[in-house]
Coordinates of C-alpha atoms in Angstrom, one line a residue:
X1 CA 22.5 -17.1 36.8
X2 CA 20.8 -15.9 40.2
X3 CA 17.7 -14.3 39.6
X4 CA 15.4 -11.8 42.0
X5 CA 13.8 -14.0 44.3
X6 CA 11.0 -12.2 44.6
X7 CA 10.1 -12.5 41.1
X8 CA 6.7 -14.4 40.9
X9 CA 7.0 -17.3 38.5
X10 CA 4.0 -18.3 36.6
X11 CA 3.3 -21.1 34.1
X12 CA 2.0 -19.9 31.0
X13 CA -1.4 -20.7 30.7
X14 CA -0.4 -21.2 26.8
X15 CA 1.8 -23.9 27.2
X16 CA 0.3 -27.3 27.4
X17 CA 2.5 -29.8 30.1
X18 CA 2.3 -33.5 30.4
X19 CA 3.7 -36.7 31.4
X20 CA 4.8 -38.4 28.3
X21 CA 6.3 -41.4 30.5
X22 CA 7.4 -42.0 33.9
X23 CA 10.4 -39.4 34.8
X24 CA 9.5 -37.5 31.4
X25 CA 8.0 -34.6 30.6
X26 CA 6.7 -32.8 27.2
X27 CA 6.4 -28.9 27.3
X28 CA 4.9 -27.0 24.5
X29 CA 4.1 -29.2 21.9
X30 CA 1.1 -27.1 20.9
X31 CA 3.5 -23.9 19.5
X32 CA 5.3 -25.6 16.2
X33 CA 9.0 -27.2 16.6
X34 CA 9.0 -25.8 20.6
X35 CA 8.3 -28.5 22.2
X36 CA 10.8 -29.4 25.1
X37 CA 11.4 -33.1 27.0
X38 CA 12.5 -32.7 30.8
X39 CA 14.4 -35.5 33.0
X40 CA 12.3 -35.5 36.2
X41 CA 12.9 -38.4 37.6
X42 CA 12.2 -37.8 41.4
X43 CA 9.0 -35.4 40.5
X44 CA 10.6 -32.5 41.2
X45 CA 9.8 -30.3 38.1
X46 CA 6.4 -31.3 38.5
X47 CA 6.1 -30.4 42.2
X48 CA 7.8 -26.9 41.2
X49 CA 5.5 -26.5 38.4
X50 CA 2.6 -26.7 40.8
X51 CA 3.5 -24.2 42.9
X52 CA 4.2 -21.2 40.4
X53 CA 0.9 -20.0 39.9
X54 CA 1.7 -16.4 39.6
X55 CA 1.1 -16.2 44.1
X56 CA 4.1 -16.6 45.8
X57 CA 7.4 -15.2 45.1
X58 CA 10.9 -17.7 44.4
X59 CA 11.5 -17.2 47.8
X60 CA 8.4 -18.2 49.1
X61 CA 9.2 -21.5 47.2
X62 CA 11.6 -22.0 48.5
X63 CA 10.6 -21.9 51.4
X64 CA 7.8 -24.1 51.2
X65 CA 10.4 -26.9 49.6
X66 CA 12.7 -26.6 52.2
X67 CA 9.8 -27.2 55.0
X68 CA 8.8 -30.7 53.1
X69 CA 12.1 -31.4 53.6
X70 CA 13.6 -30.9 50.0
X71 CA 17.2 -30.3 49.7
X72 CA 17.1 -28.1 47.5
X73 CA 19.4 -24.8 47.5
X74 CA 18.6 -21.0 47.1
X75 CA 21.3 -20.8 43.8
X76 CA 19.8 -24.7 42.5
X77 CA 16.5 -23.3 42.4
X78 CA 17.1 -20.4 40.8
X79 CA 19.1 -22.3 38.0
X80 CA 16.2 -24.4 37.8
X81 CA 13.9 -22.0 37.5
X82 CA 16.0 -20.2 34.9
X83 CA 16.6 -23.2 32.8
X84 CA 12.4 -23.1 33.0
X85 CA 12.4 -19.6 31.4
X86 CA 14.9 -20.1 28.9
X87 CA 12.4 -23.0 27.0
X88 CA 9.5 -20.4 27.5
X89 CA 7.8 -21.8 30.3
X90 CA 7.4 -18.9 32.8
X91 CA 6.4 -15.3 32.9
X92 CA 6.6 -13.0 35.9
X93 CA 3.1 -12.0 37.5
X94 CA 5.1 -9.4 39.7
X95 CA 6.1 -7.1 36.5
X96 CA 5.2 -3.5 37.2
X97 CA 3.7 -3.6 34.0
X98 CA 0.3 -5.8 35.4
X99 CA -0.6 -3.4 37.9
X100 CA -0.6 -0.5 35.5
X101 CA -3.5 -2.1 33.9
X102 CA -7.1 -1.7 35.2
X103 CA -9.3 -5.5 35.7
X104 CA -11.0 -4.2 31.9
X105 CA -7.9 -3.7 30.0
X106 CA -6.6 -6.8 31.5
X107 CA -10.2 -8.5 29.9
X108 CA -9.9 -6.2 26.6
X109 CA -6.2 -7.3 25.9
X110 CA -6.3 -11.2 27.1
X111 CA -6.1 -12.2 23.6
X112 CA -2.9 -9.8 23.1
X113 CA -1.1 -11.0 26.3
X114 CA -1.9 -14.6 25.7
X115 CA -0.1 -14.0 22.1
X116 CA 3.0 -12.3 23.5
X117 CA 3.5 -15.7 25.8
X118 CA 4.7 -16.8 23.0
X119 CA 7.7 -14.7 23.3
X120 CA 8.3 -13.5 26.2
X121 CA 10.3 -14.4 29.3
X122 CA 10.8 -13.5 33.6
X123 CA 12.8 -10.4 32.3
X124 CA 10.1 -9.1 29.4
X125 CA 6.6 -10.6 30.1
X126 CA 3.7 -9.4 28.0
X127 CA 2.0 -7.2 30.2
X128 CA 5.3 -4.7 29.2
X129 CA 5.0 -5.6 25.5
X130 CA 1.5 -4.5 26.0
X131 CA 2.4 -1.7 27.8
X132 CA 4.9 -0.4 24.9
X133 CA 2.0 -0.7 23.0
X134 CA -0.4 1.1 25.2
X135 CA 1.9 3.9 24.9
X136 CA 3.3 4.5 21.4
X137 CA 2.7 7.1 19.5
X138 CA 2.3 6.0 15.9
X139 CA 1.3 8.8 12.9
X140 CA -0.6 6.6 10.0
X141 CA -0.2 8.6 6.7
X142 CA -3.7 8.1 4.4
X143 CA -6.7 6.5 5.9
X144 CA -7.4 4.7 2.3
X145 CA -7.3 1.1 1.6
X146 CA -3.8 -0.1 3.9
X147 CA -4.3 2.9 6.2
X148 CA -8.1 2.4 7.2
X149 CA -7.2 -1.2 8.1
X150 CA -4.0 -0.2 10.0
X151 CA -6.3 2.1 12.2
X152 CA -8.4 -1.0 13.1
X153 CA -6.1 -3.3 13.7
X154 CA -4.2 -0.5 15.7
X155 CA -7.2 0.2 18.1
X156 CA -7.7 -4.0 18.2
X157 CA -3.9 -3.9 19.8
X158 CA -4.6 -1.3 22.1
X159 CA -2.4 1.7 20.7
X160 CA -3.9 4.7 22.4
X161 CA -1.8 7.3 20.9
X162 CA -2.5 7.6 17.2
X163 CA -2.2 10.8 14.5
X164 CA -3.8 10.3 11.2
X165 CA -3.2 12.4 7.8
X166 CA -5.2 12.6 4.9
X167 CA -7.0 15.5 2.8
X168 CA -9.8 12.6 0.8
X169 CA -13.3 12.3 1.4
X170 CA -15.1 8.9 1.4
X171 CA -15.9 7.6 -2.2
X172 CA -18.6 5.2 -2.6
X173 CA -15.8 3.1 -5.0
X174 CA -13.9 3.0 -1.5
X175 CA -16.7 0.4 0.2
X176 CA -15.3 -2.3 -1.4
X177 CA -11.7 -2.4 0.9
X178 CA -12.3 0.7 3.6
X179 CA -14.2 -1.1 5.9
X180 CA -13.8 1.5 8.1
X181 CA -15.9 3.8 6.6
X182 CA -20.2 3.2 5.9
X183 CA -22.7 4.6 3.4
X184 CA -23.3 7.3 5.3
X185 CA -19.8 8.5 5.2
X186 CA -19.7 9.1 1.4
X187 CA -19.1 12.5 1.2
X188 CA -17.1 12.9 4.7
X189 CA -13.3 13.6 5.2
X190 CA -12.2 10.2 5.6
X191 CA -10.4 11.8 8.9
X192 CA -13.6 12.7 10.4
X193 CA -15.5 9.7 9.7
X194 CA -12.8 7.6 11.2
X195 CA -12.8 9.5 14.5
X196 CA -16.5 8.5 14.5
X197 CA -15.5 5.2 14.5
X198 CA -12.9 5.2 16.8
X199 CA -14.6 6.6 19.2
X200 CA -17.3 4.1 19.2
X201 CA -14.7 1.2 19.1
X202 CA -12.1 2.3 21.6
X203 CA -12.9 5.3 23.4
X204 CA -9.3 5.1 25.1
X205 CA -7.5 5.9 21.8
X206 CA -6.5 9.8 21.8
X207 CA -6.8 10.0 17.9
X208 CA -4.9 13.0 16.7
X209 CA -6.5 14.2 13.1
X210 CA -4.6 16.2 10.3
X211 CA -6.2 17.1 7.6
X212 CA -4.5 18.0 4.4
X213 CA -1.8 16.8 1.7
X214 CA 1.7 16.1 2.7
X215 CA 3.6 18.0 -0.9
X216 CA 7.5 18.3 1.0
X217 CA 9.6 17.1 3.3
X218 CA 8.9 19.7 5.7
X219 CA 5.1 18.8 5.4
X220 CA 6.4 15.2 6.5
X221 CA 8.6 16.6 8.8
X222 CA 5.4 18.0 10.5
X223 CA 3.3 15.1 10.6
X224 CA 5.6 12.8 12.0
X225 CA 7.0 15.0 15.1
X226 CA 7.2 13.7 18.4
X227 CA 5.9 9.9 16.9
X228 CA 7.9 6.4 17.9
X229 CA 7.1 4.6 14.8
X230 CA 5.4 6.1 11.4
X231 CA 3.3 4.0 9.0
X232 CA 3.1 5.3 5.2
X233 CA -0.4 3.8 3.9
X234 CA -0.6 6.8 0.7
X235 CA 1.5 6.6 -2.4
X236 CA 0.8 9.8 -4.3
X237 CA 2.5 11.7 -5.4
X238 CA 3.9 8.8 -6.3
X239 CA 7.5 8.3 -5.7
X240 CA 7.6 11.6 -3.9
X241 CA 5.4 10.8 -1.3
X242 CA 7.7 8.2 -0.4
X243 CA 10.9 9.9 -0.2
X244 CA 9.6 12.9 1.7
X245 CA 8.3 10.5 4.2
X246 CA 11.9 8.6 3.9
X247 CA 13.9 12.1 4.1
X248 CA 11.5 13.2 7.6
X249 CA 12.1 9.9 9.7
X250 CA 15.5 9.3 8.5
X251 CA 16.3 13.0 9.8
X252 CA 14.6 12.4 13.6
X253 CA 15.3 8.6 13.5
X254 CA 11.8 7.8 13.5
X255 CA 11.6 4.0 12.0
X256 CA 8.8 3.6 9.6
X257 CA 6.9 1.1 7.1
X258 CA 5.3 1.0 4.0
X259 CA 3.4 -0.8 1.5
X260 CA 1.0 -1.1 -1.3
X261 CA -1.0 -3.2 -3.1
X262 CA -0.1 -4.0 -6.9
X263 CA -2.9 -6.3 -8.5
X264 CA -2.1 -10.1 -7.4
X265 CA 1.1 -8.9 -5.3
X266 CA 1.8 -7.3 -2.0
X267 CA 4.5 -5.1 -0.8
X268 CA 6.1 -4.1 2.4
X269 CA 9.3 -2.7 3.5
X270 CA 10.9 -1.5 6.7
X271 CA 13.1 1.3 7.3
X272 CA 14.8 1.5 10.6
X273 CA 17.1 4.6 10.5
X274 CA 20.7 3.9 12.1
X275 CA 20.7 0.5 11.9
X276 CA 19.5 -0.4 8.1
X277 CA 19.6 1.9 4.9
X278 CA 16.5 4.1 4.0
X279 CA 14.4 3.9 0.3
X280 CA 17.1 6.2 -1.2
X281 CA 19.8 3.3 -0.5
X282 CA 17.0 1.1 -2.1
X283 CA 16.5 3.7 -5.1
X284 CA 20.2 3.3 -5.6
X285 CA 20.8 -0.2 -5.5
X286 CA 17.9 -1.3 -8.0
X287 CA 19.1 1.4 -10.5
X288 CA 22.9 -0.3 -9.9
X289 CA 20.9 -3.5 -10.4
X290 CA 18.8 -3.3 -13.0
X291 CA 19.7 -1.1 -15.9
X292 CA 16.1 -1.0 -17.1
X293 CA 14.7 0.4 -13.5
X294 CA 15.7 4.1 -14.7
X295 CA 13.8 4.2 -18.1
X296 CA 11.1 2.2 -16.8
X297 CA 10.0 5.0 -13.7
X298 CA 10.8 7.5 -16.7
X299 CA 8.3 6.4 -19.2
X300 CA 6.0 5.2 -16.5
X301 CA 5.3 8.9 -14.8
X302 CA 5.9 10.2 -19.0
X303 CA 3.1 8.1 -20.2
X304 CA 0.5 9.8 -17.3
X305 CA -0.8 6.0 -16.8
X306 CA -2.8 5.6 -13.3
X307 CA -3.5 2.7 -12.4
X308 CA -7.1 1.9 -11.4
X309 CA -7.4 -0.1 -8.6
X310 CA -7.2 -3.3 -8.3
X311 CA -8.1 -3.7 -4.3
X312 CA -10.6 -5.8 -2.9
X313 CA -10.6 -6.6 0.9
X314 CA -9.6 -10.2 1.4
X315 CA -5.9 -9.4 -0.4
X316 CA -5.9 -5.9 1.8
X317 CA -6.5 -7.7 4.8
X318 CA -3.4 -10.0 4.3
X319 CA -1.1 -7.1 3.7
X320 CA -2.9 -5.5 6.3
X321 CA -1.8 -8.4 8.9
X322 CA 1.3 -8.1 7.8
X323 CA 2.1 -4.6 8.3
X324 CA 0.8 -4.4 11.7
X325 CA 2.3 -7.9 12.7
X326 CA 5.6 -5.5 12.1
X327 CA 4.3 -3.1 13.7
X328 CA 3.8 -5.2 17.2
X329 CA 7.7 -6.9 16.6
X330 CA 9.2 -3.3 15.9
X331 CA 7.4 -1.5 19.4
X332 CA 7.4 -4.6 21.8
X333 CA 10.2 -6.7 20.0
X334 CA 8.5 -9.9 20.7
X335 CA 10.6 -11.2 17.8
X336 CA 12.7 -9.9 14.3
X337 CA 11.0 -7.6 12.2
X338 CA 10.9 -9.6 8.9
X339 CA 11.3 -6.4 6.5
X340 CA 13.7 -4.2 8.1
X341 CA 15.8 -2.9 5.5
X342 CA 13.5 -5.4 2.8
X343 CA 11.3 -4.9 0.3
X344 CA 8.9 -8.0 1.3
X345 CA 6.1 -9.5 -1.1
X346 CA 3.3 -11.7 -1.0
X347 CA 1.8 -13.3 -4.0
X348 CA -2.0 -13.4 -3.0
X349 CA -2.8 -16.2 -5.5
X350 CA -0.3 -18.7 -4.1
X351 CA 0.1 -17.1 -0.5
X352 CA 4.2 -17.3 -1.6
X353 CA 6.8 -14.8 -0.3
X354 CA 9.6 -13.5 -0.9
X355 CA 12.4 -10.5 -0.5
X356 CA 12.5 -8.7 -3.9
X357 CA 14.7 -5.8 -2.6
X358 CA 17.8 -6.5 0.2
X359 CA 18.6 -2.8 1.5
X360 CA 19.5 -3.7 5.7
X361 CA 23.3 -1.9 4.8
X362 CA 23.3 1.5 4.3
X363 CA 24.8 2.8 1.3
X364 CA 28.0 5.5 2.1
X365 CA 26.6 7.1 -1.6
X366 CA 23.5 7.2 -0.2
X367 CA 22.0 10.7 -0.1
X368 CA 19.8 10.7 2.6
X369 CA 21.6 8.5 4.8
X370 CA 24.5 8.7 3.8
X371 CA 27.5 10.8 2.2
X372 CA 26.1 10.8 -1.0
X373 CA 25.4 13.9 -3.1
X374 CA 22.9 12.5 -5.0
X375 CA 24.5 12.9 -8.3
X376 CA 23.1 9.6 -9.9
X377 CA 20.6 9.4 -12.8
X378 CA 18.1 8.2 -10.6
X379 CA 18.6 11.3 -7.7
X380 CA 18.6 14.0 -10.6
X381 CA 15.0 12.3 -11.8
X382 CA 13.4 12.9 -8.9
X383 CA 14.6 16.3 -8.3
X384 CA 12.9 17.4 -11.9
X385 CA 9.9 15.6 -11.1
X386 CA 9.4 17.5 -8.0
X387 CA 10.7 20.0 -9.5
X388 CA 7.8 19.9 -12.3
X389 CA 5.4 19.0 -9.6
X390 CA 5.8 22.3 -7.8
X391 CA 5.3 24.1 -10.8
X392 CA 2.1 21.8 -11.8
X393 CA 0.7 22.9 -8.3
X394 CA 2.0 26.7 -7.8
X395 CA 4.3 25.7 -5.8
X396 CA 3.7 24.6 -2.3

């Protein structure tokens, strides 16, 4: 492989290098199971390793190894130099992407490009993971419990194109988990009092702000137009909400993620449309499944239960991390998305995890995105209880 000489190769400053013995090298042993043992007999790698600081180009190397009387080839180096990347040695401080940030935002996001080291290469260096992030435009649905914490940890990643839904006000029951929000919000639209805050935290962010209730798929079909990636952080109407949201991005191909909190256990689950089935193709395979799953939504939305919540920050905050981990693999693709197409959860008591729902194939009989024409027991139950729903509510 020949690469662009005037690529500027730099050593990550994340990756610790040392002599383990005479003509040895260890790289990395701080990241788990990457550490990497190099020949270097003669002292070459090291003497390469000293020069790419990020300054010169591959050709300006080169050039300086060929005036101390090296050997050393234009096509050697380079496969040298390539072999480097491939363990995860080097980055490229010529990338495009580093001068489209301003000396602040290079300050504000060290943190975030130091992480992305971890992943990237010469070809995808993590000022243009950052930069994918800089510019997506992400559409949070409910600023409650997951969705207040996705907002912060959205801002804290440097997303500066964000839409928010919700129609609820701040509670004084919400202070508990929506650290977002203060005393003196009780009473506010949640929408209002987290534009407060965002601009006070990062005044970059364009924070679009919908108010109201999302009660079709058209209504989802709205709130999500013209967004890269969607996260659904409200559940009611339960069930509904969800497959309105489903039905929306699987129509525009907008990828999306959920999730929810159910007393000691966390959910998440990402839909990617194209590539792995949708929460209909989920719908349908645990009724396939399970023949209890039917009868059990039946006489769960029959019985009129709610349950109360059962939130409190320090579980939120785990789910939370996890959701907007995804979020930063799906836009910069650092590494694999662990839910797409999976319904992921994590036990908060013993920190265990584990896929409760495999959905990544599409199902042909899917409805939504498939061929399907929604025939099954579970499809015709949730066209009555919409169906009931718009007749509880006027209609929409």
């Amino acid at each position: 492989m020949t690469l662009n000489m005037t690529l500027k190769p730099m050593v990550k400053k994340t990756v610790f290098i040392r002599e383990q013995e005479k003509g040895l090298i260890r790289v990395g042993e701080l990241f788990p199971d990457r550490a990497v043992e190099i020949e270097d007999e003669d002292g070459f790698i090291q003497q390469l390793i000293g020069r790419m600081d990020g300054t010169q180009t591959i050709n300006q190397i080169l050039a300086e190894l060929q005036s101390l009387d090296t050997t050393v080839t234009a096509e050697e180096l380079s496969e040298i130099i390539s072999a480097l990347d491939a363990i995860g040695l080097l980055d490229n401080q010529a990338s495009a992407a580093y001068g489209s940030f301003s000396s602040t935002e290079l300050e504000r996001y060290k943190a975030n490009l130091n992480y992305f080291t971890s992943a990237s290469r010469l070809a995808n260096s993590p000022w243009e993971m950052q930069r994918g992030l800089k510019h997506a435009k992400i559409t949070v649905i409910g600023v409650g419990t997951l969705g207040s914490g996705v907002l912060f940890n959205l801002a804290g990643l440097g997303v500066e194109n964000v839409r928010i839904v919700d129609f609820d006000n701040v509670e004084l029951s919400n202070l508990n988990r929506q650290l977002l929000f203060k005393e003196e919000d009780i009473g506010r639209r949640k929408i209002d009092a987290a534009k407060d805050f965002i601009r006070r935290f990062h005044s970059r962010m364009e924070l679009e702000c919908i108010p109201g209730e999302i009660r079709s798929t058209e209504d989802a079909e709205n709130a999500i137009a013209d967004s890269d990636f969607v996260v659904l952080s409200a559940d009611q109407p339960h069930f509904l909400l969800e497959r309105w949201v489903n039905q929306a991005c699987v129509k525009h191909g907008i990828p999306f993620i959920g999730g929810g909190v159910n007393a000691v256990e966390g959910q998440l689950y990402t839909v990617v449309p194209g590539k792995t089935g949708c929460l209909d193709c989920n719908y349908l395979l645990h009724s396939r499944q399970d023949e209890d799953y039917l009868p059990f939504i039946q006489s769960y939305v029959s019985s009129g239960f709610k349950m109360p919540s059962t939130a409190i920050a320090p579980n939120y905050m785990l789910l939370t991390g996890m959701v907007c981990g995804e979020v930063v693999r799906m836009i910069t693709r650092a590494n694999a998305a662990q839910s797409e197409g999976k319904v992921v959860s994590i036990h908060f008591e013993t920190f265990q995890t584990q896929i409760k729902m495999d959905f990544s194939s599409p199902s042909p009989d899917c409805p939504t995105c498939g061929h399907g024409k929604g025939k099954e027991p579970i499809f015709r139950f949730f066209r009555d209880l919409e169906e009931s729903t718009q007749k509880c509510r006027g209609g929409y």
